[in-house]
């Protein structure tokens, strides 16, 4: 066992050095904010596809997905990767080409051009909070992998993951992120695929899996009386619909996805890369969750289901394959951590600071963005180490993205009469409705995550209706702005 861990540690060190070398090489390609944030808009199909897939293929998909299916079957991963895959396909079909044509740097640029400064500020603040919180969670995930697979302490794992991610993101920006994401995706998939036959064998073979695991474990439909994740009736149904809707619609305007379509070399690349990523995620993204289901026949009891895959790897895989999976899991976390790390600095420098200092040259912006990469990392590190409550609060920002951005984003792209009044009215309505719904669902379940998540099916339709009505009633007072690209040309 010690030899296995030692080999894995050596391979992780070698891989980390390679990643840092890539970051050092990429820094010479950074000449402007366009280079740093969207890789100069020069990414071909494979790099665009790789960075989208690797970013969405996060620790939650593999570690958390296996934990959810171990307990609830495939219903447990409707949110992610199933709902997230739907989001990628919808984005590719209806938004990727248009956004690439607009040539923005951030999603907040869209809200400024279409709706004005107020919506730009709302979008910017929400994105910054959401990605700082996500990064904090990913740093904790680093530690979980390092603890179980390499024997490091919690603090050592968090610090090591932070240092590696900061170093190459600081140096090369989106170029580093993209180039390393492609490699990380390949490593992750290789590690998971080689694990499959060992898990099947340990479970008693394919015949045991097909006969001993009920077919209901693979169902994506609600159970009897609308049962979903242990809840029944109206609450179970609301939670079920929310799991499809919140990811599929709410993530359409997330900066990490938008940023990658903006980095593609043209509209066609943006469209087909995101579509292919969606199909890949819907299929290969299910490897971890399927292993979680099969693990029921191997692990009858486990204190923390999130450790199912690390535990199986440690006990089943030979040393070389264990090292491969270890690097794959760490690469998996890196691929999401670098993306979440670059977004808050990008949004702050591109959308918030210009309101105070409008005349900054590109060289100063790139320098400030790099400095804020370090600041963002330290804030997320502090959250990961000491502030679980703050982490919980930052996660609320993810749902604010749904309630504040989804409706204005979709209507802003496809409805010419969408205006600033409608956008602000929908945001205010959604937040005002969300709060009492949270209270109601929490009173019914005492589950704060369900209470935050489940209101979506009730809130979003009302918010959409308010958006349309408010926009139509204020067409003369608040004329809709045309959709313009970064150069001010209509699209």
Short mmCIF file of C-alpha atoms in Angstrom, two decimals:
data_model
loop_
_atom_site.label_atom_id
_atom_site.label_comp_id
_atom_site.label_asym_id
_atom_site.label_seq_id
_atom_site.Cartn_x
_atom_site.Cartn_y
_atom_site.Cartn_z
CA UNK A 1 0.00 0.00 0.00
CA UNK A 2 2.81 2.44 0.87
CA UNK A 3 4.55 1.72 -2.45
CA UNK A 4 1.30 2.44 -4.26
CA UNK A 5 0.89 5.80 -2.50
CA UNK A 6 4.56 6.71 -3.04
CA UNK A 7 4.30 6.06 -6.79
CA UNK A 8 1.12 8.14 -6.99
CA UNK A 9 2.79 11.00 -5.12
CA UNK A 10 5.77 10.95 -7.51
CA UNK A 11 3.46 11.01 -10.54
CA UNK A 12 1.44 13.89 -9.04
CA UNK A 13 4.64 15.90 -8.48
CA UNK A 14 5.78 15.27 -12.06
CA UNK A 15 2.38 16.25 -13.42
CA UNK A 16 2.34 19.43 -11.31
CA UNK A 17 5.73 20.42 -12.70
CA UNK A 18 4.46 19.90 -16.27
CA UNK A 19 1.43 22.08 -15.55
CA UNK A 20 3.67 24.86 -14.21
CA UNK A 21 5.86 24.63 -17.31
CA UNK A 22 2.75 25.06 -19.49
CA UNK A 23 1.80 28.13 -17.45
CA UNK A 24 5.30 29.58 -17.88
CA UNK A 25 5.18 28.98 -21.64
CA UNK A 26 1.69 30.49 -21.97
CA UNK A 27 2.65 33.74 -20.22
CA UNK A 28 4.54 34.89 -23.32
CA UNK A 29 1.31 34.76 -25.32
CA UNK A 30 -0.41 37.29 -23.05
CA UNK A 31 -0.33 40.74 -24.67
CA UNK A 32 -3.77 42.09 -23.75
CA UNK A 33 -6.92 41.46 -21.69
CA UNK A 34 -8.38 39.62 -24.68
CA UNK A 35 -5.42 37.23 -24.52
CA UNK A 36 -5.67 36.79 -20.75
CA UNK A 37 -9.45 36.36 -20.46
CA UNK A 38 -10.45 34.68 -23.75
CA UNK A 39 -7.10 33.36 -25.06
CA UNK A 40 -7.05 35.89 -27.89
CA UNK A 41 -10.22 34.31 -29.36
CA UNK A 42 -7.98 31.80 -31.13
CA UNK A 43 -9.08 28.43 -29.76
CA UNK A 44 -9.79 25.72 -32.30
CA UNK A 45 -12.40 23.00 -31.94
CA UNK A 46 -10.38 20.55 -29.84
CA UNK A 47 -9.11 23.09 -27.32
CA UNK A 48 -12.55 24.71 -26.98
CA UNK A 49 -14.23 21.32 -26.61
CA UNK A 50 -11.59 20.15 -24.15
CA UNK A 51 -11.79 23.18 -21.88
CA UNK A 52 -15.62 23.15 -21.75
CA UNK A 53 -15.75 19.43 -21.00
CA UNK A 54 -12.95 19.51 -18.42
CA UNK A 55 -14.38 22.52 -16.58
CA UNK A 56 -17.86 21.01 -16.27
CA UNK A 57 -16.45 17.57 -15.50
CA UNK A 58 -15.75 18.73 -11.95
CA UNK A 59 -15.14 16.94 -8.65
CA UNK A 60 -18.85 16.98 -7.93
CA UNK A 61 -19.52 14.96 -11.07
CA UNK A 62 -17.20 12.10 -10.14
CA UNK A 63 -16.89 12.09 -6.34
CA UNK A 64 -20.26 13.65 -5.51
CA UNK A 65 -22.02 11.90 -8.39
CA UNK A 66 -20.86 8.48 -7.17
CA UNK A 67 -22.03 9.37 -3.66
CA UNK A 68 -25.49 10.40 -4.90
CA UNK A 69 -26.07 7.31 -7.06
CA UNK A 70 -24.81 5.05 -4.26
CA UNK A 71 -27.66 6.43 -2.14
CA UNK A 72 -30.38 7.35 -4.68
CA UNK A 73 -29.55 5.79 -8.06
CA UNK A 74 -29.43 7.81 -11.28
CA UNK A 75 -32.12 10.18 -9.93
CA UNK A 76 -29.37 11.52 -7.69
CA UNK A 77 -27.45 12.98 -10.64
CA UNK A 78 -30.29 14.61 -12.57
CA UNK A 79 -28.87 17.96 -11.47
CA UNK A 80 -25.37 17.11 -12.67
CA UNK A 81 -24.26 15.68 -15.06
CA UNK A 82 -27.66 15.05 -16.70
CA UNK A 83 -29.20 18.52 -16.30
CA UNK A 84 -25.84 20.15 -16.95
CA UNK A 85 -25.51 18.20 -20.22
CA UNK A 86 -28.91 19.53 -21.30
CA UNK A 87 -27.61 23.03 -20.56
CA UNK A 88 -24.55 22.52 -22.78
CA UNK A 89 -26.67 21.26 -25.67
CA UNK A 90 -29.18 24.14 -25.32
CA UNK A 91 -26.31 26.62 -25.12
CA UNK A 92 -24.73 25.22 -28.28
CA UNK A 93 -27.98 25.31 -30.27
CA UNK A 94 -29.29 28.73 -29.23
CA UNK A 95 -26.57 30.91 -27.69
CA UNK A 96 -22.96 29.95 -28.48
CA UNK A 97 -22.79 31.37 -32.02
CA UNK A 98 -24.55 34.60 -31.09
CA UNK A 99 -22.30 35.25 -28.08
CA UNK A 100 -19.16 34.58 -30.11
CA UNK A 101 -20.40 37.04 -32.72
CA UNK A 102 -20.85 39.69 -30.01
CA UNK A 103 -17.15 39.40 -29.03
CA UNK A 104 -17.63 40.34 -25.37
CA UNK A 105 -15.15 39.43 -22.64
CA UNK A 106 -17.64 38.60 -19.88
CA UNK A 107 -21.36 37.89 -19.54
CA UNK A 108 -21.62 41.16 -17.59
CA UNK A 109 -20.69 42.96 -20.84
CA UNK A 110 -23.90 41.60 -22.34
CA UNK A 111 -26.00 42.96 -19.47
CA UNK A 112 -24.32 46.39 -19.73
CA UNK A 113 -24.89 46.70 -23.47
CA UNK A 114 -28.46 45.42 -23.40
CA UNK A 115 -29.76 46.73 -20.06
CA UNK A 116 -27.32 49.30 -18.67
CA UNK A 117 -24.97 49.65 -15.71
CA UNK A 118 -27.36 48.43 -12.99
CA UNK A 119 -27.70 44.98 -14.53
CA UNK A 120 -23.96 44.88 -15.25
CA UNK A 121 -23.23 45.46 -11.55
CA UNK A 122 -25.80 42.84 -10.47
CA UNK A 123 -24.32 40.27 -12.84
CA UNK A 124 -20.72 41.09 -11.89
CA UNK A 125 -21.24 40.87 -8.13
CA UNK A 126 -23.16 37.59 -8.38
CA UNK A 127 -20.54 36.01 -10.64
CA UNK A 128 -17.68 37.06 -8.34
CA UNK A 129 -19.39 35.63 -5.24
CA UNK A 130 -20.42 32.40 -6.97
CA UNK A 131 -16.99 31.57 -8.33
CA UNK A 132 -15.16 32.46 -5.12
CA UNK A 133 -17.48 30.04 -3.33
CA UNK A 134 -17.04 27.37 -5.98
CA UNK A 135 -13.27 27.70 -5.74
CA UNK A 136 -13.45 27.33 -1.96
CA UNK A 137 -15.35 24.07 -2.40
CA UNK A 138 -12.84 22.83 -4.98
CA UNK A 139 -9.94 23.53 -2.62
CA UNK A 140 -11.68 21.35 -0.04
CA UNK A 141 -12.04 18.68 -2.75
CA UNK A 142 -8.28 18.88 -3.35
CA UNK A 143 -7.76 18.07 0.29
CA UNK A 144 -10.16 15.11 0.21
CA UNK A 145 -8.20 13.51 -2.63
CA UNK A 146 -4.82 14.30 -1.10
CA UNK A 147 -5.92 12.98 2.30
CA UNK A 148 -7.31 9.65 1.13
CA UNK A 149 -4.95 8.89 -1.74
CA UNK A 150 -1.67 10.50 -0.65
CA UNK A 151 -1.93 10.65 3.14
CA UNK A 152 -1.59 14.43 3.48
CA UNK A 153 -3.38 16.44 6.17
CA UNK A 154 -6.41 18.59 5.34
CA UNK A 155 -4.41 21.82 5.56
CA UNK A 156 -1.52 20.45 3.50
CA UNK A 157 -3.90 19.28 0.77
CA UNK A 158 -5.71 22.63 0.55
CA UNK A 159 -2.46 24.63 0.49
CA UNK A 160 -0.79 22.41 -2.10
CA UNK A 161 -3.80 22.54 -4.42
CA UNK A 162 -4.03 26.33 -4.04
CA UNK A 163 -0.35 26.95 -4.82
CA UNK A 164 -0.35 24.78 -7.96
CA UNK A 165 -3.56 26.28 -9.36
CA UNK A 166 -2.56 29.88 -8.63
CA UNK A 167 0.88 29.48 -10.18
CA UNK A 168 -0.13 28.43 -13.68
CA UNK A 169 -3.33 30.52 -13.80
CA UNK A 170 -1.40 33.63 -12.67
CA UNK A 171 1.19 33.15 -15.40
CA UNK A 172 -0.84 32.20 -18.43
CA UNK A 173 -4.45 33.20 -17.80
CA UNK A 174 -6.98 31.60 -20.12
CA UNK A 175 -4.18 30.16 -22.29
CA UNK A 176 -2.86 28.16 -19.33
CA UNK A 177 -6.37 27.15 -18.33
CA UNK A 178 -7.24 25.95 -21.83
CA UNK A 179 -4.04 24.04 -22.54
CA UNK A 180 -4.02 22.29 -19.17
CA UNK A 181 -7.78 21.58 -19.31
CA UNK A 182 -7.33 19.52 -22.47
CA UNK A 183 -4.62 17.38 -20.84
CA UNK A 184 -6.60 17.10 -17.61
CA UNK A 185 -9.70 15.85 -19.41
CA UNK A 186 -7.73 13.06 -21.09
CA UNK A 187 -6.10 12.01 -17.81
CA UNK A 188 -9.40 11.97 -15.97
CA UNK A 189 -11.21 9.88 -18.57
CA UNK A 190 -8.30 7.45 -18.80
CA UNK A 191 -8.25 7.03 -15.02
CA UNK A 192 -11.99 6.38 -14.79
CA UNK A 193 -12.18 4.06 -17.79
CA UNK A 194 -9.38 1.78 -16.55
CA UNK A 195 -11.20 1.53 -13.21
CA UNK A 196 -14.40 0.07 -14.71
CA UNK A 197 -13.29 -3.58 -15.17
CA UNK A 198 -11.84 -3.72 -11.65
CA UNK A 199 -15.11 -2.44 -10.15
CA UNK A 200 -17.22 -4.86 -12.21
CA UNK A 201 -14.99 -7.76 -11.16
CA UNK A 202 -15.12 -6.78 -7.47
CA UNK A 203 -18.93 -6.49 -7.69
CA UNK A 204 -19.15 -10.13 -8.77
CA UNK A 205 -19.19 -9.65 -12.53
CA UNK A 206 -21.68 -8.18 -14.96
CA UNK A 207 -24.27 -10.85 -14.21
CA UNK A 208 -24.28 -9.91 -10.52
CA UNK A 209 -24.67 -6.24 -11.41
CA UNK A 210 -27.62 -6.88 -13.73
CA UNK A 211 -29.41 -9.27 -11.37
CA UNK A 212 -28.74 -7.77 -7.93
CA UNK A 213 -29.16 -4.07 -8.66
CA UNK A 214 -32.83 -3.16 -9.34
CA UNK A 215 -33.75 -1.49 -12.63
CA UNK A 216 -35.21 1.42 -10.65
CA UNK A 217 -31.64 2.43 -9.72
CA UNK A 218 -31.16 3.53 -13.34
CA UNK A 219 -34.44 5.45 -13.67
CA UNK A 220 -34.53 9.23 -14.18
CA UNK A 221 -38.28 9.42 -13.45
CA UNK A 222 -39.69 10.23 -9.99
CA UNK A 223 -40.58 7.28 -7.81
CA UNK A 224 -44.00 6.38 -6.47
CA UNK A 225 -45.97 9.40 -5.16
CA UNK A 226 -43.40 11.67 -6.90
CA UNK A 227 -40.62 10.44 -4.63
CA UNK A 228 -37.34 12.23 -5.32
CA UNK A 229 -34.20 12.09 -3.14
CA UNK A 230 -36.26 11.00 -0.14
CA UNK A 231 -39.08 13.57 -0.53
CA UNK A 232 -42.65 12.87 -1.66
CA UNK A 233 -45.71 14.63 -3.06
CA UNK A 234 -45.58 18.28 -4.07
CA UNK A 235 -42.21 18.82 -2.41
CA UNK A 236 -40.67 15.82 -4.18
CA UNK A 237 -42.11 16.94 -7.53
CA UNK A 238 -40.92 20.54 -7.07
CA UNK A 239 -37.44 19.32 -6.15
CA UNK A 240 -37.41 17.01 -9.18
CA UNK A 241 -38.45 19.72 -11.67
CA UNK A 242 -36.01 22.18 -10.07
CA UNK A 243 -33.17 19.71 -10.54
CA UNK A 244 -33.79 19.68 -14.30
CA UNK A 245 -34.59 23.36 -14.68
CA UNK A 246 -32.10 25.06 -12.39
CA UNK A 247 -29.09 23.50 -14.09
CA UNK A 248 -30.40 23.39 -17.66
CA UNK A 249 -31.56 27.02 -17.62
CA UNK A 250 -29.67 28.60 -14.74
CA UNK A 251 -26.21 27.73 -16.03
CA UNK A 252 -26.77 29.12 -19.54
CA UNK A 253 -25.41 32.52 -18.51
CA UNK A 254 -22.57 31.32 -16.25
CA UNK A 255 -19.28 33.03 -17.02
CA UNK A 256 -17.23 29.82 -17.30
CA UNK A 257 -19.40 28.58 -20.18
CA UNK A 258 -19.80 31.96 -21.87
CA UNK A 259 -16.06 32.66 -21.59
CA UNK A 260 -15.22 29.50 -23.50
CA UNK A 261 -17.55 30.27 -26.37
CA UNK A 262 -16.01 33.75 -26.54
CA UNK A 263 -12.53 32.19 -26.69
CA UNK A 264 -13.37 30.04 -29.74
CA UNK A 265 -11.87 31.16 -33.05
CA UNK A 266 -15.29 31.56 -34.72
CA UNK A 267 -19.03 31.01 -34.27
CA UNK A 268 -19.00 27.54 -35.82
CA UNK A 269 -16.29 26.37 -33.42
CA UNK A 270 -18.15 27.78 -30.41
CA UNK A 271 -21.36 26.00 -31.43
CA UNK A 272 -19.99 22.57 -32.30
CA UNK A 273 -17.47 22.43 -29.46
CA UNK A 274 -20.14 23.13 -26.82
CA UNK A 275 -22.56 20.66 -28.46
CA UNK A 276 -19.92 17.91 -28.51
CA UNK A 277 -19.01 18.72 -24.90
CA UNK A 278 -22.67 18.29 -23.95
CA UNK A 279 -22.89 14.86 -25.57
CA UNK A 280 -19.57 13.83 -24.01
CA UNK A 281 -20.69 14.97 -20.58
CA UNK A 282 -24.00 13.12 -20.89
CA UNK A 283 -22.19 9.85 -21.63
CA UNK A 284 -18.70 9.79 -20.12
CA UNK A 285 -19.89 11.98 -17.26
CA UNK A 286 -21.98 9.04 -16.09
CA UNK A 287 -18.95 6.78 -15.48
CA UNK A 288 -18.46 8.02 -11.90
CA UNK A 289 -22.18 7.82 -11.05
CA UNK A 290 -22.44 4.29 -12.50
CA UNK A 291 -19.46 3.20 -10.42
CA UNK A 292 -21.36 4.59 -7.42
CA UNK A 293 -24.32 2.30 -8.17
CA UNK A 294 -22.13 -0.77 -8.69
CA UNK A 295 -20.26 0.01 -5.48
CA UNK A 296 -23.38 -1.04 -3.54
CA UNK A 297 -22.28 -4.64 -4.16
CA UNK A 298 -18.72 -3.95 -2.93
CA UNK A 299 -19.09 -1.46 -0.06
CA UNK A 300 -22.10 -2.20 2.12
CA UNK A 301 -21.44 0.65 4.56
CA UNK A 302 -19.38 3.82 4.27
CA UNK A 303 -19.28 6.80 6.60
CA UNK A 304 -18.72 9.37 3.82
CA UNK A 305 -20.13 8.33 0.41
CA UNK A 306 -18.04 11.07 -1.25
CA UNK A 307 -15.01 8.82 -0.67
CA UNK A 308 -16.42 5.84 -2.59
CA UNK A 309 -14.24 6.26 -5.68
CA UNK A 310 -11.01 7.07 -3.77
CA UNK A 311 -11.68 4.07 -1.50
CA UNK A 312 -12.30 1.72 -4.43
CA UNK A 313 -9.20 2.99 -6.22
CA UNK A 314 -7.01 2.48 -3.16
CA UNK A 315 -8.23 -1.08 -2.62
CA UNK A 316 -8.76 -2.38 -6.16
CA UNK A 317 -6.26 -0.82 -8.56
CA UNK A 318 -2.64 -1.89 -9.08
CA UNK A 319 -0.01 0.78 -8.38
CA UNK A 320 0.41 2.20 -11.94
CA UNK A 321 -3.34 2.50 -12.51
CA UNK A 322 -3.85 3.89 -9.01
CA UNK A 323 -1.28 6.58 -9.85
CA UNK A 324 -3.11 7.33 -13.12
CA UNK A 325 -6.48 7.70 -11.38
CA UNK A 326 -4.95 9.83 -8.62
CA UNK A 327 -3.49 12.23 -11.19
CA UNK A 328 -6.80 12.11 -13.07
CA UNK A 329 -8.79 13.12 -9.98
CA UNK A 330 -6.38 15.93 -9.14
CA UNK A 331 -6.42 17.05 -12.77
CA UNK A 332 -10.22 16.97 -12.60
CA UNK A 333 -10.22 19.40 -9.68
CA UNK A 334 -7.55 21.57 -11.32
CA UNK A 335 -9.63 21.88 -14.50
CA UNK A 336 -12.50 23.44 -12.54
CA UNK A 337 -10.38 25.32 -10.00
CA UNK A 338 -8.38 27.21 -12.62
CA UNK A 339 -11.60 28.24 -14.37
CA UNK A 340 -13.24 29.48 -11.18
CA UNK A 341 -10.02 31.25 -10.17
CA UNK A 342 -9.73 33.34 -13.34
CA UNK A 343 -13.35 34.52 -13.43
CA UNK A 344 -13.63 36.87 -10.38
CA UNK A 345 -10.49 38.86 -11.37
CA UNK A 346 -11.67 39.02 -15.00
CA UNK A 347 -15.08 40.38 -14.04
CA UNK A 348 -13.73 42.82 -11.44
CA UNK A 349 -11.14 44.32 -13.80
CA UNK A 350 -13.31 44.28 -16.92
CA UNK A 351 -16.66 45.36 -15.47
CA UNK A 352 -16.38 46.89 -11.98
CA UNK A 353 -13.10 48.82 -11.79
CA UNK A 354 -13.74 50.75 -15.06
CA UNK A 355 -16.69 52.40 -13.31
CA UNK A 356 -14.13 54.01 -10.98
CA UNK A 357 -11.10 54.19 -13.30
CA UNK A 358 -12.35 54.19 -16.90
CA UNK A 359 -8.98 54.96 -18.50
CA UNK A 360 -6.75 51.95 -17.86
CA UNK A 361 -4.51 50.55 -20.56
CA UNK A 362 -4.42 46.82 -21.30
CA UNK A 363 -1.02 46.32 -19.68
CA UNK A 364 -2.31 47.69 -16.37
CA UNK A 365 -5.49 45.62 -16.63
CA UNK A 366 -3.54 42.39 -17.17
CA UNK A 367 -1.25 43.18 -14.22
CA UNK A 368 -4.22 43.97 -11.97
CA UNK A 369 -6.01 40.80 -13.09
CA UNK A 370 -2.95 38.73 -12.19
CA UNK A 371 -2.75 40.37 -8.76
CA UNK A 372 -6.44 39.67 -8.18
CA UNK A 373 -5.88 36.01 -9.11
CA UNK A 374 -3.71 35.76 -5.99
CA UNK A 375 -6.21 37.73 -3.88
CA UNK A 376 -9.11 35.54 -5.07
CA UNK A 377 -7.14 32.41 -4.22
CA UNK A 378 -6.42 33.62 -0.68
CA UNK A 379 -10.07 34.57 -0.08
CA UNK A 380 -11.22 31.15 -1.31
CA UNK A 381 -8.48 29.48 0.74
CA UNK A 382 -9.70 31.27 3.87
CA UNK A 383 -13.25 30.13 3.13
CA UNK A 384 -12.07 26.54 2.61
CA UNK A 385 -10.06 26.50 5.84
CA UNK A 386 -12.05 28.56 8.31
CA UNK A 387 -15.37 29.87 7.11
CA UNK A 388 -17.91 27.15 6.36
CA UNK A 389 -20.76 29.62 6.95
CA UNK A 390 -19.35 32.07 4.42
CA UNK A 391 -18.97 29.20 1.96
CA UNK A 392 -22.64 28.38 2.43
CA UNK A 393 -23.59 32.00 1.78
CA UNK A 394 -21.48 32.19 -1.39
CA UNK A 395 -23.25 29.11 -2.73
CA UNK A 396 -26.50 31.06 -2.65
CA UNK A 397 -24.94 33.17 -5.41
CA UNK A 398 -25.31 30.20 -7.78
CA UNK A 399 -29.06 30.35 -7.36
CA UNK A 400 -28.96 34.12 -7.73
CA UNK A 401 -27.45 33.51 -11.18
CA UNK A 402 -30.61 31.61 -12.06
CA UNK A 403 -33.03 34.09 -10.52
CA UNK A 404 -31.23 37.29 -11.55
CA UNK A 405 -29.73 36.43 -14.94
CA UNK A 406 -31.56 33.60 -16.69
CA UNK A 407 -34.68 35.47 -17.79
CA UNK A 408 -32.99 38.75 -18.86
CA UNK A 409 -30.31 36.74 -20.67
CA UNK A 410 -32.67 34.53 -22.69
CA UNK A 411 -35.13 37.32 -23.52
CA UNK A 412 -32.29 39.75 -24.21
CA UNK A 413 -30.92 37.48 -26.92
CA UNK A 414 -34.22 36.56 -28.59
CA UNK A 415 -36.80 39.28 -27.86
CA UNK A 416 -36.28 42.72 -29.39
CA UNK A 417 -38.68 44.39 -26.94
CA UNK A 418 -36.71 43.33 -23.87
CA UNK A 419 -35.72 46.45 -21.93
CA UNK A 420 -34.02 47.59 -18.72
CA UNK A 421 -37.29 48.00 -16.79
CA UNK A 422 -38.37 44.44 -17.59
CA UNK A 423 -34.98 43.06 -16.55
CA UNK A 424 -34.90 44.86 -13.21
CA UNK A 425 -38.58 44.04 -12.53
CA UNK A 426 -37.94 40.32 -13.11
CA UNK A 427 -34.89 40.32 -10.82
CA UNK A 428 -36.78 42.08 -8.01
CA UNK A 429 -39.79 39.78 -8.44
CA UNK A 430 -37.71 36.62 -8.45
CA UNK A 431 -35.75 37.55 -5.32
CA UNK A 432 -38.89 38.77 -3.53
CA UNK A 433 -40.67 35.47 -4.26
CA UNK A 434 -37.64 33.29 -3.61
CA UNK A 435 -37.25 34.36 0.03
CA UNK A 436 -40.76 33.34 1.25
CA UNK A 437 -40.53 30.12 -0.76
CA UNK A 438 -37.25 29.30 1.00
CA UNK A 439 -39.00 29.86 4.33
CA UNK A 440 -41.94 27.65 3.30
CA UNK A 441 -39.84 24.73 2.07
CA UNK A 442 -37.54 24.93 5.08
CA UNK A 443 -40.51 24.83 7.45
CA UNK A 444 -41.75 21.72 5.64
CA UNK A 445 -38.44 19.84 5.40
CA UNK A 446 -35.78 21.49 7.62
CA UNK A 447 -33.45 20.93 4.66
CA UNK A 448 -31.85 24.27 3.78
CA UNK A 449 -30.40 23.08 0.46
CA UNK A 450 -33.79 21.84 -0.75
CA UNK A 451 -35.40 25.05 0.51
CA UNK A 452 -32.98 27.13 -1.58
CA UNK A 453 -33.20 24.89 -4.63
CA UNK A 454 -36.86 23.87 -4.93
CA UNK A 455 -38.55 27.30 -5.49
CA UNK A 456 -37.30 27.52 -9.08
CA UNK A 457 -40.35 25.96 -10.82
CA UNK A 458 -42.65 28.44 -9.03
CA UNK A 459 -40.49 31.56 -9.21
CA UNK A 460 -39.11 31.49 -12.76
CA UNK A 461 -42.45 31.40 -14.66
CA UNK A 462 -43.77 34.33 -12.61
CA UNK A 463 -40.53 36.26 -13.12
CA UNK A 464 -40.74 35.65 -16.88
CA UNK A 465 -44.33 36.93 -16.99
CA UNK A 466 -43.34 40.05 -15.04
CA UNK A 467 -40.42 40.62 -17.43
CA UNK A 468 -42.70 40.54 -20.48
CA UNK A 469 -45.44 42.70 -18.94
CA UNK A 470 -43.03 45.32 -17.54
CA UNK A 471 -41.16 45.52 -20.85
CA UNK A 472 -44.35 45.94 -22.91
CA UNK A 473 -45.74 48.63 -20.58
CA UNK A 474 -42.57 50.74 -20.72
CA UNK A 475 -41.58 50.63 -24.40
CA UNK A 476 -41.88 54.41 -24.85
CA UNK A 477 -40.47 55.42 -21.47
CA UNK A 478 -37.62 52.93 -21.67
CA UNK A 479 -36.92 52.06 -25.34
CA UNK A 480 -35.18 48.70 -25.77
CA UNK A 481 -31.50 48.84 -26.64
CA UNK A 482 -30.35 46.96 -29.72
CA UNK A 483 -28.01 44.01 -29.31
CA UNK A 484 -24.58 45.39 -30.24
CA UNK A 485 -21.20 43.71 -30.44
CA UNK A 486 -18.11 44.95 -28.61
CA UNK A 487 -17.44 47.43 -31.44
CA UNK A 488 -20.96 48.88 -31.31
CA UNK A 489 -22.23 47.13 -34.45
CA UNK A 490 -25.75 45.61 -34.42
CA UNK A 491 -25.99 41.81 -34.45
#
